[in-house]
PDB file of C-alpha atoms in Angstrom:
ATOM      1  CA  MET A   8       0.000   0.000   0.000  1.00 65.00           C
ATOM      2  CA  LEU A   9       1.253   3.473  -0.883  1.00 71.00           C
ATOM      3  CA  THR A  10       1.875   5.746   2.115  1.00 74.00           C
ATOM      4  CA  PRO A  11       1.446   9.546   2.238  1.00 74.00           C
ATOM      5  CA  VAL A  12       5.186   9.954   2.866  1.00 78.00           C
ATOM      6  CA  GLU A  13       5.977   8.037  -0.345  1.00 77.00           C
ATOM      7  CA  ILE A  14       3.646  10.328  -2.278  1.00 74.00           C
ATOM      8  CA  GLN A  15       5.330  13.392  -0.792  1.00 76.00           C
ATOM      9  CA  LYS A  16       8.853  12.187  -1.584  1.00 78.00           C
ATOM     10  CA  LYS A  17       8.066  11.142  -5.113  1.00 75.00           C
ATOM     11  CA  VAL A  18      10.312  12.995  -7.547  1.00 75.00           C
ATOM     12  CA  PHE A  19       9.387  13.308 -11.186  1.00 72.00           C
ATOM     13  CA  ASN A  20      12.000  13.639 -13.896  1.00 72.00           C
ATOM     14  CA  LYS A  21      11.694  16.646 -16.066  1.00 73.00           C
ATOM     15  CA  GLY A  22      11.457  16.218 -19.726  1.00 70.00           C
ATOM     16  CA  PHE A  23      11.213  18.451 -22.716  1.00 70.00           C
ATOM     17  CA  ARG A  24       8.214  20.623 -22.433  1.00 72.00           C
ATOM     18  CA  GLY A  25       7.464  19.231 -18.984  1.00 74.00           C
ATOM     19  CA  TYR A  26       4.784  20.201 -16.522  1.00 74.00           C
ATOM     20  CA  VAL A  27       4.863  23.363 -14.488  1.00 74.00           C
ATOM     21  CA  GLU A  28       6.669  22.309 -11.367  1.00 78.00           C
ATOM     22  CA  GLN A  29       4.596  24.403  -8.945  1.00 81.00           C
ATOM     23  CA  GLU A  30       1.284  23.008 -10.240  1.00 79.00           C
ATOM     24  CA  VAL A  31       2.590  19.471  -9.974  1.00 80.00           C
ATOM     25  CA  ASP A  32       3.838  20.139  -6.427  1.00 81.00           C
ATOM     26  CA  GLU A  33       0.498  21.682  -5.384  1.00 84.00           C
ATOM     27  CA  PHE A  34      -1.449  18.810  -6.895  1.00 81.00           C
ATOM     28  CA  ILE A  35       0.804  16.226  -5.266  1.00 82.00           C
ATOM     29  CA  GLU A  36       0.339  18.009  -1.931  1.00 83.00           C
ATOM     30  CA  LYS A  37      -3.460  17.874  -2.306  1.00 83.00           C
ATOM     31  CA  VAL A  38      -3.286  14.199  -3.267  1.00 85.00           C
ATOM     32  CA  ARG A  39      -0.957  13.530  -0.307  1.00 83.00           C
ATOM     33  CA  MET A  40      -3.272  15.274   2.163  1.00 86.00           C
ATOM     34  CA  TYR A  41      -6.346  13.495   0.821  1.00 87.00           C
ATOM     35  CA  TYR A  42      -4.534  10.177   0.735  1.00 86.00           C
ATOM     36  CA  GLU A  43      -3.159  10.765   4.260  1.00 87.00           C
ATOM     37  CA  ARG A  44      -6.685  11.342   5.536  1.00 91.00           C
ATOM     38  CA  LEU A  45      -7.914   8.193   3.772  1.00 91.00           C
ATOM     39  CA  TYR A  46      -4.889   6.276   5.009  1.00 90.00           C
ATOM     40  CA  LYS A  47      -5.593   7.308   8.627  1.00 93.00           C
ATOM     41  CA  GLU A  48      -9.289   6.447   8.234  1.00 94.00           C
ATOM     42  CA  ASN A  49      -8.299   3.110   6.734  1.00 94.00           C
ATOM     43  CA  MET A  50      -5.959   2.392   9.657  1.00 94.00           C
ATOM     44  CA  GLU A  51      -8.680   3.417  12.132  1.00 96.00           C
ATOM     45  CA  MET A  52     -11.153   1.185  10.306  1.00 97.00           C
ATOM     46  CA  LYS A  53      -8.685  -1.711  10.404  1.00 97.00           C
ATOM     47  CA  ASP A  54      -8.245  -1.166  14.154  1.00 97.00           C
ATOM     48  CA  LEU A  55     -12.008  -0.922  14.568  1.00 97.00           C
ATOM     49  CA  ILE A  56     -12.509  -4.077  12.494  1.00 97.00           C
ATOM     50  CA  ALA A  57      -9.862  -5.865  14.586  1.00 97.00           C
ATOM     51  CA  ASP A  58     -11.615  -4.736  17.796  1.00 97.00           C
ATOM     52  CA  LEU A  59     -14.985  -5.753  16.409  1.00 97.00           C
ATOM     53  CA  ASN A  60     -13.584  -9.122  15.316  1.00 97.00           C
ATOM     54  CA  ASP A  61     -12.211  -9.628  18.832  1.00 97.00           C
ATOM     55  CA  LYS A  62     -15.590  -8.736  20.306  1.00 96.00           C
ATOM     56  CA  LEU A  63     -17.324 -10.946  17.753  1.00 97.00           C
ATOM     57  CA  ASN A  64     -15.058 -13.843  18.727  1.00 97.00           C
ATOM     58  CA  GLN A  65     -15.794 -13.171  22.396  1.00 97.00           C
ATOM     59  CA  TYR A  66     -19.523 -13.150  21.648  1.00 96.00           C
ATOM     60  CA  LYS A  67     -19.183 -16.367  19.652  1.00 96.00           C
ATOM     61  CA  ILE A  68     -17.389 -17.961  22.591  1.00 97.00           C
ATOM     62  CA  LEU A  69     -20.065 -16.596  24.931  1.00 97.00           C
ATOM     63  CA  GLU A  70     -22.769 -17.899  22.586  1.00 96.00           C
ATOM     64  CA  GLU A  71     -21.198 -21.363  22.556  1.00 96.00           C
ATOM     65  CA  THR A  72     -20.879 -21.268  26.334  1.00 97.00           C
ATOM     66  CA  LEU A  73     -24.523 -20.240  26.653  1.00 97.00           C
ATOM     67  CA  LYS A  74     -25.583 -22.975  24.229  1.00 97.00           C
ATOM     68  CA  ASP A  75     -23.608 -25.545  26.217  1.00 97.00           C
ATOM     69  CA  THR A  76     -25.057 -24.193  29.456  1.00 97.00           C
ATOM     70  CA  LEU A  77     -28.555 -24.335  28.015  1.00 96.00           C
ATOM     71  CA  VAL A  78     -28.034 -27.926  26.867  1.00 96.00           C
ATOM     72  CA  VAL A  79     -26.730 -28.887  30.311  1.00 96.00           C
ATOM     73  CA  ALA A  80     -29.647 -27.071  31.963  1.00 97.00           C
ATOM     74  CA  GLN A  81     -32.137 -28.860  29.698  1.00 96.00           C
ATOM     75  CA  GLN A  82     -30.508 -32.217  30.397  1.00 96.00           C
ATOM     76  CA  THR A  83     -30.491 -31.482  34.113  1.00 97.00           C
ATOM     77  CA  ALA A  84     -34.138 -30.422  33.998  1.00 97.00           C
ATOM     78  CA  GLU A  85     -35.065 -33.610  32.139  1.00 96.00           C
ATOM     79  CA  GLU A  86     -33.072 -35.687  34.611  1.00 97.00           C
ATOM     80  CA  VAL A  87     -34.706 -33.934  37.577  1.00 97.00           C
ATOM     81  CA  LYS A  88     -38.111 -34.478  35.975  1.00 97.00           C
ATOM     82  CA  LYS A  89     -37.378 -38.178  35.377  1.00 96.00           C
ATOM     83  CA  ASN A  90     -36.101 -38.596  38.938  1.00 97.00           C
ATOM     84  CA  ALA A  91     -39.162 -36.816  40.313  1.00 97.00           C
ATOM     85  CA  GLU A  92     -41.400 -39.077  38.217  1.00 96.00           C
ATOM     86  CA  LYS A  93     -39.573 -42.180  39.492  1.00 96.00           C
ATOM     87  CA  GLU A  94     -39.797 -40.940  43.073  1.00 97.00           C
ATOM     88  CA  LYS A  95     -43.503 -40.177  42.631  1.00 97.00           C
ATOM     89  CA  GLU A  96     -44.106 -43.685  41.291  1.00 96.00           C
ATOM     90  CA  LEU A  97     -42.108 -45.192  44.155  1.00 97.00           C
ATOM     91  CA  ILE A  98     -44.048 -43.171  46.735  1.00 97.00           C
ATOM     92  CA  ILE A  99     -47.353 -44.185  45.144  1.00 97.00           C
ATOM     93  CA  LYS A 100     -46.284 -47.837  45.049  1.00 97.00           C
ATOM     94  CA  GLU A 101     -45.195 -47.749  48.698  1.00 97.00           C
ATOM     95  CA  ALA A 102     -48.435 -45.999  49.680  1.00 97.00           C
ATOM     96  CA  GLU A 103     -50.484 -48.607  47.804  1.00 97.00           C
ATOM     97  CA  GLU A 104     -48.566 -51.443  49.490  1.00 97.00           C
ATOM     98  CA  GLN A 105     -49.011 -49.822  52.892  1.00 97.00           C
ATOM     99  CA  ALA A 106     -52.713 -49.296  52.184  1.00 97.00           C
ATOM    100  CA  LYS A 107     -53.033 -52.976  51.215  1.00 97.00           C
ATOM    101  CA  LYS A 108     -51.334 -53.992  54.470  1.00 97.00           C
ATOM    102  CA  ILE A 109     -53.609 -51.700  56.489  1.00 97.00           C
ATOM    103  CA  ILE A 110     -56.700 -53.049  54.715  1.00 97.00           C
ATOM    104  CA  GLN A 111     -55.520 -56.635  55.181  1.00 97.00           C
ATOM    105  CA  SER A 112     -54.866 -55.984  58.880  1.00 96.00           C
ATOM    106  CA  ALA A 113     -58.274 -54.320  59.234  1.00 97.00           C
ATOM    107  CA  ASN A 114     -59.941 -57.280  57.497  1.00 96.00           C
ATOM    108  CA  LEU A 115     -58.177 -59.696  59.850  1.00 96.00           C
ATOM    109  CA  ASN A 116     -59.307 -57.584  62.814  1.00 96.00           C
ATOM    110  CA  VAL A 117     -62.881 -57.616  61.504  1.00 97.00           C
ATOM    111  CA  ILE A 118     -62.734 -61.411  61.126  1.00 96.00           C
ATOM    112  CA  ARG A 119     -61.254 -61.768  64.635  1.00 96.00           C
ATOM    113  CA  ILE A 120     -63.833 -59.410  66.153  1.00 97.00           C
ATOM    114  CA  ASN A 121     -66.675 -61.218  64.342  1.00 96.00           C
ATOM    115  CA  SER A 122     -65.334 -64.528  65.614  1.00 96.00           C
ATOM    116  CA  GLU A 123     -65.094 -63.152  69.168  1.00 96.00           C
ATOM    117  CA  TYR A 124     -68.593 -61.710  68.835  1.00 96.00           C
ATOM    118  CA  GLU A 125     -70.004 -65.039  67.635  1.00 96.00           C
ATOM    119  CA  GLU A 126     -68.170 -66.834  70.460  1.00 96.00           C
ATOM    120  CA  ALA A 127     -69.592 -64.352  72.999  1.00 97.00           C
ATOM    121  CA  ILE A 128     -73.098 -64.870  71.561  1.00 97.00           C
ATOM    122  CA  LYS A 129     -72.635 -68.658  71.846  1.00 97.00           C
ATOM    123  CA  GLU A 130     -71.416 -68.380  75.427  1.00 96.00           C
ATOM    124  CA  PHE A 131     -74.271 -66.025  76.250  1.00 96.00           C
ATOM    125  CA  ASN A 132     -76.813 -68.447  74.748  1.00 96.00           C
ATOM    126  CA  ILE A 133     -75.252 -71.353  76.654  1.00 96.00           C
ATOM    127  CA  PHE A 134     -75.301 -69.307  79.865  1.00 96.00           C
ATOM    128  CA  LYS A 135     -78.868 -68.206  79.147  1.00 96.00           C
ATOM    129  CA  THR A 136     -79.956 -71.808  78.545  1.00 96.00           C
ATOM    130  CA  ARG A 137     -78.232 -73.049  81.710  1.00 96.00           C
ATOM    131  CA  PHE A 138     -79.503 -70.184  83.797  1.00 94.00           C
ATOM    132  CA  THR A 139     -83.029 -70.626  82.424  1.00 95.00           C
ATOM    133  CA  THR A 140     -82.814 -74.340  83.213  1.00 94.00           C
ATOM    134  CA  PHE A 141     -81.499 -73.550  86.689  1.00 92.00           C
ATOM    135  CA  LEU A 142     -84.241 -70.984  87.316  1.00 93.00           C
ATOM    136  CA  LYS A 143     -86.907 -73.397  86.071  1.00 93.00           C
ATOM    137  CA  ALA A 144     -85.564 -76.083  88.399  1.00 88.00           C
ATOM    138  CA  GLN A 145     -85.532 -73.632  91.301  1.00 84.00           C
ATOM    139  CA  LEU A 146     -89.032 -72.482  90.448  1.00 87.00           C
ATOM    140  CA  GLU A 147     -90.244 -76.082  90.336  1.00 87.00           C
ATOM    141  CA  MET A 148     -88.622 -76.765  93.644  1.00 80.00           C
ATOM    142  CA  ILE A 149     -90.238 -73.674  95.166  1.00 81.00           C
ATOM    143  CA  ASN A 150     -93.602 -74.573  93.703  1.00 84.00           C
ATOM    144  CA  SER A 151     -93.353 -78.182  94.885  1.00 82.00           C
ATOM    145  CA  GLY A 152     -92.352 -77.266  98.439  1.00 69.00           C
ATOM    146  CA  GLU A 153     -89.390 -79.629  98.403  1.00 63.00           C
ATOM    147  CA  TRP A 154     -86.949 -77.003  99.355  1.00 57.00           C
ATOM    148  CA  VAL A 155     -88.526 -76.602 102.804  1.00 58.00           C
ATOM    149  CA  ASN A 156     -87.841 -80.231 103.635  1.00 60.00           C
ATOM    150  CA  ASP A 157     -84.319 -79.957 102.287  1.00 60.00           C
ATOM    151  CA  VAL A 158     -83.638 -76.902 104.411  1.00 58.00           C
ATOM    152  CA  ASP A 159     -84.860 -78.628 107.591  1.00 63.00           C
ATOM    153  CA  TYR A 160     -82.880 -81.723 106.763  1.00 63.00           C
ATOM    154  CA  GLU A 161     -79.723 -79.730 106.193  1.00 69.00           C
ATOM    155  CA  ARG A 162     -80.241 -77.804 109.458  1.00 68.00           C
ATOM    156  CA  LYS A 163     -80.823 -80.978 111.470  1.00 67.00           C
ATOM    157  CA  GLU A 164     -77.797 -82.578 109.921  1.00 74.00           C
ATOM    158  CA  ALA A 165     -75.683 -79.566 110.863  1.00 75.00           C
ATOM    159  CA  GLU A 166     -76.990 -79.698 114.467  1.00 75.00           C
ATOM    160  CA  ILE A 167     -76.076 -83.358 114.745  1.00 75.00           C
ATOM    161  CA  LYS A 168     -72.583 -82.757 113.518  1.00 77.00           C
ATOM    162  CA  ASN A 169     -72.069 -79.877 115.912  1.00 77.00           C
ATOM    163  CA  GLY A 170     -73.295 -81.961 118.814  1.00 68.00           C
ATOM    164  CA  GLU A 171     -76.255 -79.960 119.806  1.00 59.00           C
TER     165      GLU A 171
END
């Protein structure tokens, strides 16, 4: 690339019927100044482009990092969701098993209580029958008057034994 200094130092050979030296020098100076301004702008633009490329590379790296982070976050979220689903199923299964055990225990208690109830009813009926039979026998004895004789007999027997 041609620099402004090279333009300024350029020397032209003079030939027959050559250009007017002052006009050439003035024109070259204008070209040099214009070119110098463009050259500086170009250098600034190159620096700006380099800075922007650096920033672009940083943003690309940041974008890749964010993509990777997002992928990891999605995988983690899916894993957490799967684990929560498994845990939910395990809790439900354990609750169902515990409920079955409670129901089975309650059913056994109902059977035991029914059995005890039936046994108590049987014993009550047996007692009722025996007591009814006993009361009927006592009533018959009272009605027949036999108990008076038995009482006297028992009293006399007791007196004899005691020596009275």
